[in-house]
Amino acid sequence: MDLFCFIECAKQSRSPEVLFDVLVSCSSEQGFSQVAYGALTDAEPTRRPEYLPAAVTVSFPSAWRERYAERRYNAIDPVVRYDDAVGTVSMGSTRSQDRLQPGEVRVLNEAKEAGLKHGVTVPLFGPFGRLWVVSFASRFDDVDPQYRLSRLNALAWQFHHAFTKIAPSSEGKCHMKVALSEREKDCLRWVEEGKSSWEIGVILRVSENTVNFHLKNAMRKLETNSRTHCLAKAIRPGLI
């Protein structure tokens, strides 16, 4: 299932369970069959992400989930450190073992023993300082998360946006009637094609700064802080 098929399936989904199953199916084709969707329990920036209690949002091995919860590993898990969540975080590759605390090393080693050998966590930022994460993990030794990074990042944002529509949270209630300009739509359509600001400028015969101006306006209107998230929020309601 490609990204566009996932978007169409997500649009039609009315059940969180079905939506999550579609995400797991799609990420499994990329080699990452273990998925977890987590959120901060409040808006405090000092809180760490916790995997949501509903089983629908976690496909990690049950024994690992029980150990993780029982030992409160969310407090020391380096993969979901809030201060690291400024971009995608790859399990075991963002920092060397000697820079980790003993407890953090233990979490990663036990995760590998449980079958989560390689993975990547995508931070998802929303209004009012809210933070969610989608963690993708693989049980295979030869999977490279970096190779699939852009695809997994796009899947995470699409799932997150669809999930907040089906199971409204504080972010899901923040809907607005947004009107994008034709130039903003043009720029976003080319972002969807993977074009850079410079490339879009050449195509539309405008300067790179002008492209960035229109994209920033679109991001502001849709209350997003990344092009990927902005694109996801624009696609689902049919704004582009």
PDB file of C-alpha atoms in Angstrom:
ATOM      1  CA  MET A   1       0.000   0.000   0.000  1.00  0.00           C
ATOM      2  CA  ASP A   2       1.508   3.338  -1.047  1.00  0.00           C
ATOM      3  CA  LEU A   3       1.083   6.669   0.727  1.00  0.00           C
ATOM      4  CA  PHE A   4      -1.795   7.795  -1.454  1.00  0.00           C
ATOM      5  CA  CYS A   5      -3.712   4.570  -0.785  1.00  0.00           C
ATOM      6  CA  PHE A   6      -3.139   5.079   2.924  1.00  0.00           C
ATOM      7  CA  ILE A   7      -4.519   8.625   2.697  1.00  0.00           C
ATOM      8  CA  GLU A   8      -7.645   7.390   0.914  1.00  0.00           C
ATOM      9  CA  CYS A   9      -8.161   4.583   3.423  1.00  0.00           C
ATOM     10  CA  ALA A  10      -7.632   7.014   6.295  1.00  0.00           C
ATOM     11  CA  LYS A  11     -10.250   9.367   4.874  1.00  0.00           C
ATOM     12  CA  GLN A  12     -12.806   6.561   4.798  1.00  0.00           C
ATOM     13  CA  SER A  13     -11.981   5.129   8.224  1.00  0.00           C
ATOM     14  CA  ARG A  14     -14.455   5.819  11.018  1.00  0.00           C
ATOM     15  CA  SER A  15     -12.909   3.460  13.551  1.00  0.00           C
ATOM     16  CA  PRO A  16      -9.623   4.062  15.424  1.00  0.00           C
ATOM     17  CA  GLU A  17      -9.034   0.294  15.380  1.00  0.00           C
ATOM     18  CA  VAL A  18      -9.375   0.083  11.603  1.00  0.00           C
ATOM     19  CA  LEU A  19      -7.239   3.178  11.085  1.00  0.00           C
ATOM     20  CA  PHE A  20      -4.466   1.799  13.265  1.00  0.00           C
ATOM     21  CA  ASP A  21      -4.608  -1.561  11.483  1.00  0.00           C
ATOM     22  CA  VAL A  22      -4.148   0.263   8.172  1.00  0.00           C
ATOM     23  CA  LEU A  23      -1.119   2.104   9.585  1.00  0.00           C
ATOM     24  CA  VAL A  24       0.455  -1.138  10.825  1.00  0.00           C
ATOM     25  CA  SER A  25      -0.198  -2.828   7.482  1.00  0.00           C
ATOM     26  CA  CYS A  26       1.379   0.042   5.560  1.00  0.00           C
ATOM     27  CA  SER A  27       4.432   0.336   7.819  1.00  0.00           C
ATOM     28  CA  SER A  28       4.876  -3.457   7.776  1.00  0.00           C
ATOM     29  CA  GLU A  29       5.474  -3.241   4.047  1.00  0.00           C
ATOM     30  CA  GLN A  30       8.392  -0.959   4.879  1.00  0.00           C
ATOM     31  CA  GLY A  31       9.781  -3.560   7.323  1.00  0.00           C
ATOM     32  CA  PHE A  32       8.330  -2.011  10.502  1.00  0.00           C
ATOM     33  CA  SER A  33       5.513  -4.183  11.824  1.00  0.00           C
ATOM     34  CA  GLN A  34       5.673  -2.918  15.417  1.00  0.00           C
ATOM     35  CA  VAL A  35       3.963   0.448  15.908  1.00  0.00           C
ATOM     36  CA  ALA A  36       3.019   2.580  18.903  1.00  0.00           C
ATOM     37  CA  TYR A  37       1.122   5.871  19.013  1.00  0.00           C
ATOM     38  CA  GLY A  38       1.707   7.909  22.144  1.00  0.00           C
ATOM     39  CA  ALA A  39       0.886  11.304  23.636  1.00  0.00           C
ATOM     40  CA  LEU A  40       1.733  13.626  26.465  1.00  0.00           C
ATOM     41  CA  THR A  41      -0.883  13.388  29.180  1.00  0.00           C
ATOM     42  CA  ASP A  42      -1.038  17.185  29.440  1.00  0.00           C
ATOM     43  CA  ALA A  43       0.483  20.316  27.937  1.00  0.00           C
ATOM     44  CA  GLU A  44       3.343  20.609  30.402  1.00  0.00           C
ATOM     45  CA  PRO A  45       6.643  20.655  28.440  1.00  0.00           C
ATOM     46  CA  THR A  46       8.444  18.740  31.186  1.00  0.00           C
ATOM     47  CA  ARG A  47       6.272  15.678  30.815  1.00  0.00           C
ATOM     48  CA  ARG A  48       7.468  12.709  28.795  1.00  0.00           C
ATOM     49  CA  PRO A  49       5.378  10.984  26.137  1.00  0.00           C
ATOM     50  CA  GLU A  50       3.453   7.947  27.335  1.00  0.00           C
ATOM     51  CA  TYR A  51       2.008   5.227  25.138  1.00  0.00           C
ATOM     52  CA  LEU A  52      -1.744   5.575  25.243  1.00  0.00           C
ATOM     53  CA  PRO A  53      -3.434   2.863  27.309  1.00  0.00           C
ATOM     54  CA  ALA A  54      -5.845   1.808  24.543  1.00  0.00           C
ATOM     55  CA  ALA A  55      -4.626  -1.392  22.880  1.00  0.00           C
ATOM     56  CA  VAL A  56      -5.613   0.008  19.504  1.00  0.00           C
ATOM     57  CA  THR A  57      -2.600   2.302  19.517  1.00  0.00           C
ATOM     58  CA  VAL A  58       0.159  -0.206  20.311  1.00  0.00           C
ATOM     59  CA  SER A  59       1.191  -3.300  18.362  1.00  0.00           C
ATOM     60  CA  PHE A  60       4.410  -3.900  20.315  1.00  0.00           C
ATOM     61  CA  PRO A  61       4.797  -7.380  21.875  1.00  0.00           C
ATOM     62  CA  SER A  62       2.464  -7.662  24.881  1.00  0.00           C
ATOM     63  CA  ALA A  63       5.223  -8.888  27.214  1.00  0.00           C
ATOM     64  CA  TRP A  64       7.318  -5.828  26.391  1.00  0.00           C
ATOM     65  CA  ARG A  65       4.360  -3.497  26.872  1.00  0.00           C
ATOM     66  CA  GLU A  66       3.682  -4.975  30.289  1.00  0.00           C
ATOM     67  CA  ARG A  67       7.316  -4.670  31.351  1.00  0.00           C
ATOM     68  CA  TYR A  68       7.507  -1.126  29.945  1.00  0.00           C
ATOM     69  CA  ALA A  69       4.458  -0.032  31.954  1.00  0.00           C
ATOM     70  CA  GLU A  70       5.358  -1.958  35.109  1.00  0.00           C
ATOM     71  CA  ARG A  71       8.876  -0.514  35.264  1.00  0.00           C
ATOM     72  CA  ARG A  72       7.747   2.947  34.110  1.00  0.00           C
ATOM     73  CA  TYR A  73      10.290   2.999  31.323  1.00  0.00           C
ATOM     74  CA  ASN A  74       8.581   6.003  29.744  1.00  0.00           C
ATOM     75  CA  ALA A  75      10.473   8.097  32.313  1.00  0.00           C
ATOM     76  CA  ILE A  76      13.899   7.010  31.008  1.00  0.00           C
ATOM     77  CA  ASP A  77      13.256   5.797  27.458  1.00  0.00           C
ATOM     78  CA  PRO A  78      15.776   7.725  25.272  1.00  0.00           C
ATOM     79  CA  VAL A  79      13.698   7.076  22.150  1.00  0.00           C
ATOM     80  CA  VAL A  80      10.890   9.309  23.447  1.00  0.00           C
ATOM     81  CA  ARG A  81      12.920  11.937  25.273  1.00  0.00           C
ATOM     82  CA  TYR A  82      11.048  15.238  24.990  1.00  0.00           C
ATOM     83  CA  ASP A  83      14.254  17.265  24.693  1.00  0.00           C
ATOM     84  CA  ASP A  84      15.276  15.132  21.702  1.00  0.00           C
ATOM     85  CA  ALA A  85      11.941  15.496  19.958  1.00  0.00           C
ATOM     86  CA  VAL A  86      12.866  18.235  17.522  1.00  0.00           C
ATOM     87  CA  GLY A  87      13.003  15.859  14.570  1.00  0.00           C
ATOM     88  CA  THR A  88      12.703  12.178  13.913  1.00  0.00           C
ATOM     89  CA  VAL A  89      14.580  10.057  16.453  1.00  0.00           C
ATOM     90  CA  SER A  90      16.148   6.784  15.336  1.00  0.00           C
ATOM     91  CA  MET A  91      16.484   4.008  17.867  1.00  0.00           C
ATOM     92  CA  GLY A  92      20.108   3.399  18.707  1.00  0.00           C
ATOM     93  CA  SER A  93      21.540   5.790  16.124  1.00  0.00           C
ATOM     94  CA  THR A  94      21.037   9.318  17.438  1.00  0.00           C
ATOM     95  CA  ARG A  95      23.544   9.056  20.241  1.00  0.00           C
ATOM     96  CA  SER A  96      26.362   6.682  21.082  1.00  0.00           C
ATOM     97  CA  GLN A  97      26.055   4.207  23.912  1.00  0.00           C
ATOM     98  CA  ASP A  98      28.628   6.072  26.016  1.00  0.00           C
ATOM     99  CA  ARG A  99      26.390   9.159  26.029  1.00  0.00           C
ATOM    100  CA  LEU A 100      23.428   7.269  27.452  1.00  0.00           C
ATOM    101  CA  GLN A 101      22.690   6.761  31.124  1.00  0.00           C
ATOM    102  CA  PRO A 102      22.786   3.137  32.376  1.00  0.00           C
ATOM    103  CA  GLY A 103      18.991   3.069  32.660  1.00  0.00           C
ATOM    104  CA  GLU A 104      18.596   4.286  29.075  1.00  0.00           C
ATOM    105  CA  VAL A 105      20.979   1.614  27.792  1.00  0.00           C
ATOM    106  CA  ARG A 106      18.985  -0.999  29.703  1.00  0.00           C
ATOM    107  CA  VAL A 107      15.734   0.100  28.063  1.00  0.00           C
ATOM    108  CA  LEU A 108      17.227  -0.142  24.561  1.00  0.00           C
ATOM    109  CA  ASN A 109      18.853  -3.518  25.225  1.00  0.00           C
ATOM    110  CA  GLU A 110      15.662  -4.989  26.668  1.00  0.00           C
ATOM    111  CA  ALA A 111      13.678  -3.606  23.723  1.00  0.00           C
ATOM    112  CA  LYS A 112      16.018  -5.401  21.315  1.00  0.00           C
ATOM    113  CA  GLU A 113      15.643  -8.623  23.307  1.00  0.00           C
ATOM    114  CA  ALA A 114      11.873  -8.199  22.987  1.00  0.00           C
ATOM    115  CA  GLY A 115      12.192  -8.017  19.204  1.00  0.00           C
ATOM    116  CA  LEU A 116      12.364  -4.237  18.670  1.00  0.00           C
ATOM    117  CA  LYS A 117      15.772  -4.258  17.020  1.00  0.00           C
ATOM    118  CA  HIS A 118      15.636  -1.097  14.905  1.00  0.00           C
ATOM    119  CA  GLY A 119      13.207   1.755  14.887  1.00  0.00           C
ATOM    120  CA  VAL A 120      12.378   5.394  14.523  1.00  0.00           C
ATOM    121  CA  THR A 121      10.144   7.731  16.510  1.00  0.00           C
ATOM    122  CA  VAL A 122       8.415  10.653  14.804  1.00  0.00           C
ATOM    123  CA  PRO A 123       7.435  13.588  17.079  1.00  0.00           C
ATOM    124  CA  LEU A 124       4.130  15.212  16.197  1.00  0.00           C
ATOM    125  CA  PHE A 125       3.631  18.738  17.466  1.00  0.00           C
ATOM    126  CA  GLY A 126       0.243  20.373  17.881  1.00  0.00           C
ATOM    127  CA  PRO A 127      -1.314  23.518  19.376  1.00  0.00           C
ATOM    128  CA  PHE A 128      -0.713  24.592  22.978  1.00  0.00           C
ATOM    129  CA  GLY A 129       2.579  22.732  23.279  1.00  0.00           C
ATOM    130  CA  ARG A 130       1.022  19.295  22.827  1.00  0.00           C
ATOM    131  CA  LEU A 131       3.314  16.521  21.671  1.00  0.00           C
ATOM    132  CA  TRP A 132       2.477  13.095  20.269  1.00  0.00           C
ATOM    133  CA  VAL A 133       4.817  10.430  18.889  1.00  0.00           C
ATOM    134  CA  VAL A 134       4.522   7.498  16.523  1.00  0.00           C
ATOM    135  CA  SER A 135       7.182   4.843  17.051  1.00  0.00           C
ATOM    136  CA  PHE A 136       7.952   2.337  14.307  1.00  0.00           C
ATOM    137  CA  ALA A 137      10.091  -0.695  15.178  1.00  0.00           C
ATOM    138  CA  SER A 138      11.388  -3.673  13.234  1.00  0.00           C
ATOM    139  CA  ARG A 139      12.250  -7.196  14.325  1.00  0.00           C
ATOM    140  CA  PHE A 140      14.726  -7.549  11.443  1.00  0.00           C
ATOM    141  CA  ASP A 141      18.473  -6.996  11.846  1.00  0.00           C
ATOM    142  CA  ASP A 142      19.075  -5.573   8.384  1.00  0.00           C
ATOM    143  CA  VAL A 143      16.398  -2.847   8.294  1.00  0.00           C
ATOM    144  CA  ASP A 144      17.706   0.709   8.005  1.00  0.00           C
ATOM    145  CA  PRO A 145      15.243   3.269   9.478  1.00  0.00           C
ATOM    146  CA  GLN A 146      17.032   6.148   7.757  1.00  0.00           C
ATOM    147  CA  TYR A 147      16.298   4.656   4.342  1.00  0.00           C
ATOM    148  CA  ARG A 148      12.558   4.703   5.084  1.00  0.00           C
ATOM    149  CA  LEU A 149      12.568   7.908   7.116  1.00  0.00           C
ATOM    150  CA  SER A 150      10.613  10.193   4.770  1.00  0.00           C
ATOM    151  CA  ARG A 151       7.935   7.551   4.132  1.00  0.00           C
ATOM    152  CA  LEU A 152       7.498   6.761   7.833  1.00  0.00           C
ATOM    153  CA  ASN A 153       7.415  10.452   8.697  1.00  0.00           C
ATOM    154  CA  ALA A 154       4.618  11.059   6.183  1.00  0.00           C
ATOM    155  CA  LEU A 155       2.671   8.029   7.431  1.00  0.00           C
ATOM    156  CA  ALA A 156       2.948   9.248  11.024  1.00  0.00           C
ATOM    157  CA  TRP A 157       1.568  12.688  10.221  1.00  0.00           C
ATOM    158  CA  GLN A 158      -1.266  11.316   8.098  1.00  0.00           C
ATOM    159  CA  PHE A 159      -2.250   8.832  10.799  1.00  0.00           C
ATOM    160  CA  HIS A 160      -2.082  11.437  13.551  1.00  0.00           C
ATOM    161  CA  HIS A 161      -4.274  13.866  11.662  1.00  0.00           C
ATOM    162  CA  ALA A 162      -6.820  11.162  10.807  1.00  0.00           C
ATOM    163  CA  PHE A 163      -6.826   9.782  14.358  1.00  0.00           C
ATOM    164  CA  THR A 164      -7.618  13.180  15.917  1.00  0.00           C
ATOM    165  CA  LYS A 165     -10.571  13.441  13.527  1.00  0.00           C
ATOM    166  CA  ILE A 166     -11.989  10.064  14.561  1.00  0.00           C
ATOM    167  CA  ALA A 167     -11.142  10.248  18.276  1.00  0.00           C
ATOM    168  CA  PRO A 168     -11.166  14.023  18.937  1.00  0.00           C
ATOM    169  CA  SER A 169      -8.689  15.256  21.496  1.00  0.00           C
ATOM    170  CA  SER A 170      -7.677  18.766  22.449  1.00  0.00           C
ATOM    171  CA  GLU A 171      -6.028  19.055  19.041  1.00  0.00           C
ATOM    172  CA  GLY A 172      -8.868  17.410  17.192  1.00  0.00           C
ATOM    173  CA  LYS A 173     -11.226  20.089  18.499  1.00  0.00           C
ATOM    174  CA  CYS A 174      -9.083  22.867  17.076  1.00  0.00           C
ATOM    175  CA  HIS A 175     -10.642  22.799  13.618  1.00  0.00           C
ATOM    176  CA  MET A 176     -10.871  25.958  11.576  1.00  0.00           C
ATOM    177  CA  LYS A 177     -12.436  26.915   8.308  1.00  0.00           C
ATOM    178  CA  VAL A 178      -9.295  27.710   6.394  1.00  0.00           C
ATOM    179  CA  ALA A 179      -9.090  29.327   2.981  1.00  0.00           C
ATOM    180  CA  LEU A 180      -5.769  28.850   1.225  1.00  0.00           C
ATOM    181  CA  SER A 181      -4.788  31.146  -1.619  1.00  0.00           C
ATOM    182  CA  GLU A 182      -4.263  29.645  -5.065  1.00  0.00           C
ATOM    183  CA  ARG A 183      -0.526  30.274  -4.795  1.00  0.00           C
ATOM    184  CA  GLU A 184      -0.391  28.565  -1.385  1.00  0.00           C
ATOM    185  CA  LYS A 185      -2.207  25.578  -2.878  1.00  0.00           C
ATOM    186  CA  ASP A 186       0.207  25.495  -5.823  1.00  0.00           C
ATOM    187  CA  CYS A 187       3.199  25.461  -3.493  1.00  0.00           C
ATOM    188  CA  LEU A 188       1.734  22.708  -1.332  1.00  0.00           C
ATOM    189  CA  ARG A 189       0.938  20.567  -4.373  1.00  0.00           C
ATOM    190  CA  TRP A 190       4.579  20.719  -5.413  1.00  0.00           C
ATOM    191  CA  VAL A 191       5.684  19.975  -1.830  1.00  0.00           C
ATOM    192  CA  GLU A 192       3.564  16.824  -2.165  1.00  0.00           C
ATOM    193  CA  GLU A 193       5.703  15.941  -5.194  1.00  0.00           C
ATOM    194  CA  GLY A 194       8.842  16.235  -3.078  1.00  0.00           C
ATOM    195  CA  LYS A 195      10.061  19.512  -4.565  1.00  0.00           C
ATOM    196  CA  SER A 196      12.270  21.950  -2.648  1.00  0.00           C
ATOM    197  CA  SER A 197      11.501  25.670  -2.345  1.00  0.00           C
ATOM    198  CA  TRP A 198      14.067  26.421  -5.042  1.00  0.00           C
ATOM    199  CA  GLU A 199      12.566  23.853  -7.415  1.00  0.00           C
ATOM    200  CA  ILE A 200       9.039  25.131  -6.787  1.00  0.00           C
ATOM    201  CA  GLY A 201      10.239  28.659  -7.487  1.00  0.00           C
ATOM    202  CA  VAL A 202      11.643  27.570 -10.858  1.00  0.00           C
ATOM    203  CA  ILE A 203       8.408  25.777 -11.751  1.00  0.00           C
ATOM    204  CA  LEU A 204       6.152  28.673 -10.717  1.00  0.00           C
ATOM    205  CA  ARG A 205       8.597  31.309 -11.974  1.00  0.00           C
ATOM    206  CA  VAL A 206       8.863  33.079  -8.635  1.00  0.00           C
ATOM    207  CA  SER A 207      11.709  33.514  -6.177  1.00  0.00           C
ATOM    208  CA  GLU A 208      12.589  30.960  -3.520  1.00  0.00           C
ATOM    209  CA  ASN A 209      11.729  33.564  -0.852  1.00  0.00           C
ATOM    210  CA  THR A 210       8.275  33.962  -2.373  1.00  0.00           C
ATOM    211  CA  VAL A 211       7.699  30.206  -2.183  1.00  0.00           C
ATOM    212  CA  ASN A 212       8.779  30.158   1.461  1.00  0.00           C
ATOM    213  CA  PHE A 213       6.464  33.107   2.144  1.00  0.00           C
ATOM    214  CA  HIS A 214       3.429  31.255   0.759  1.00  0.00           C
ATOM    215  CA  LEU A 215       4.305  28.017   2.551  1.00  0.00           C
ATOM    216  CA  LYS A 216       4.751  29.818   5.862  1.00  0.00           C
ATOM    217  CA  ASN A 217       1.356  31.466   5.396  1.00  0.00           C
ATOM    218  CA  ALA A 218      -0.237  28.075   4.763  1.00  0.00           C
ATOM    219  CA  MET A 219       1.484  26.598   7.831  1.00  0.00           C
ATOM    220  CA  ARG A 220       0.254  29.522   9.945  1.00  0.00           C
ATOM    221  CA  LYS A 221      -3.335  29.158   8.729  1.00  0.00           C
ATOM    222  CA  LEU A 222      -3.360  25.416   9.441  1.00  0.00           C
ATOM    223  CA  GLU A 223      -1.563  25.813  12.790  1.00  0.00           C
ATOM    224  CA  THR A 224       1.346  23.570  11.840  1.00  0.00           C
ATOM    225  CA  ASN A 225       5.100  23.960  12.132  1.00  0.00           C
ATOM    226  CA  SER A 226       6.290  21.691   9.336  1.00  0.00           C
ATOM    227  CA  ARG A 227       5.537  21.313   5.641  1.00  0.00           C
ATOM    228  CA  THR A 228       4.680  17.641   6.055  1.00  0.00           C
ATOM    229  CA  HIS A 229       2.078  18.329   8.735  1.00  0.00           C
ATOM    230  CA  CYS A 230       0.708  21.273   6.769  1.00  0.00           C
ATOM    231  CA  LEU A 231       0.324  19.089   3.688  1.00  0.00           C
ATOM    232  CA  ALA A 232      -1.429  16.376   5.695  1.00  0.00           C
ATOM    233  CA  LYS A 233      -3.933  18.840   7.168  1.00  0.00           C
ATOM    234  CA  ALA A 234      -4.569  20.392   3.755  1.00  0.00           C
ATOM    235  CA  ILE A 235      -5.148  17.074   1.956  1.00  0.00           C
ATOM    236  CA  ARG A 236      -7.712  15.497   4.274  1.00  0.00           C
ATOM    237  CA  PRO A 237     -10.418  18.216   4.112  1.00  0.00           C
ATOM    238  CA  GLY A 238      -9.755  18.698   0.419  1.00  0.00           C
ATOM    239  CA  LEU A 239      -8.133  22.127   0.672  1.00  0.00           C
ATOM    240  CA  ILE A 240      -5.774  21.187  -2.158  1.00  0.00           C
TER     241      ILE A 240
END
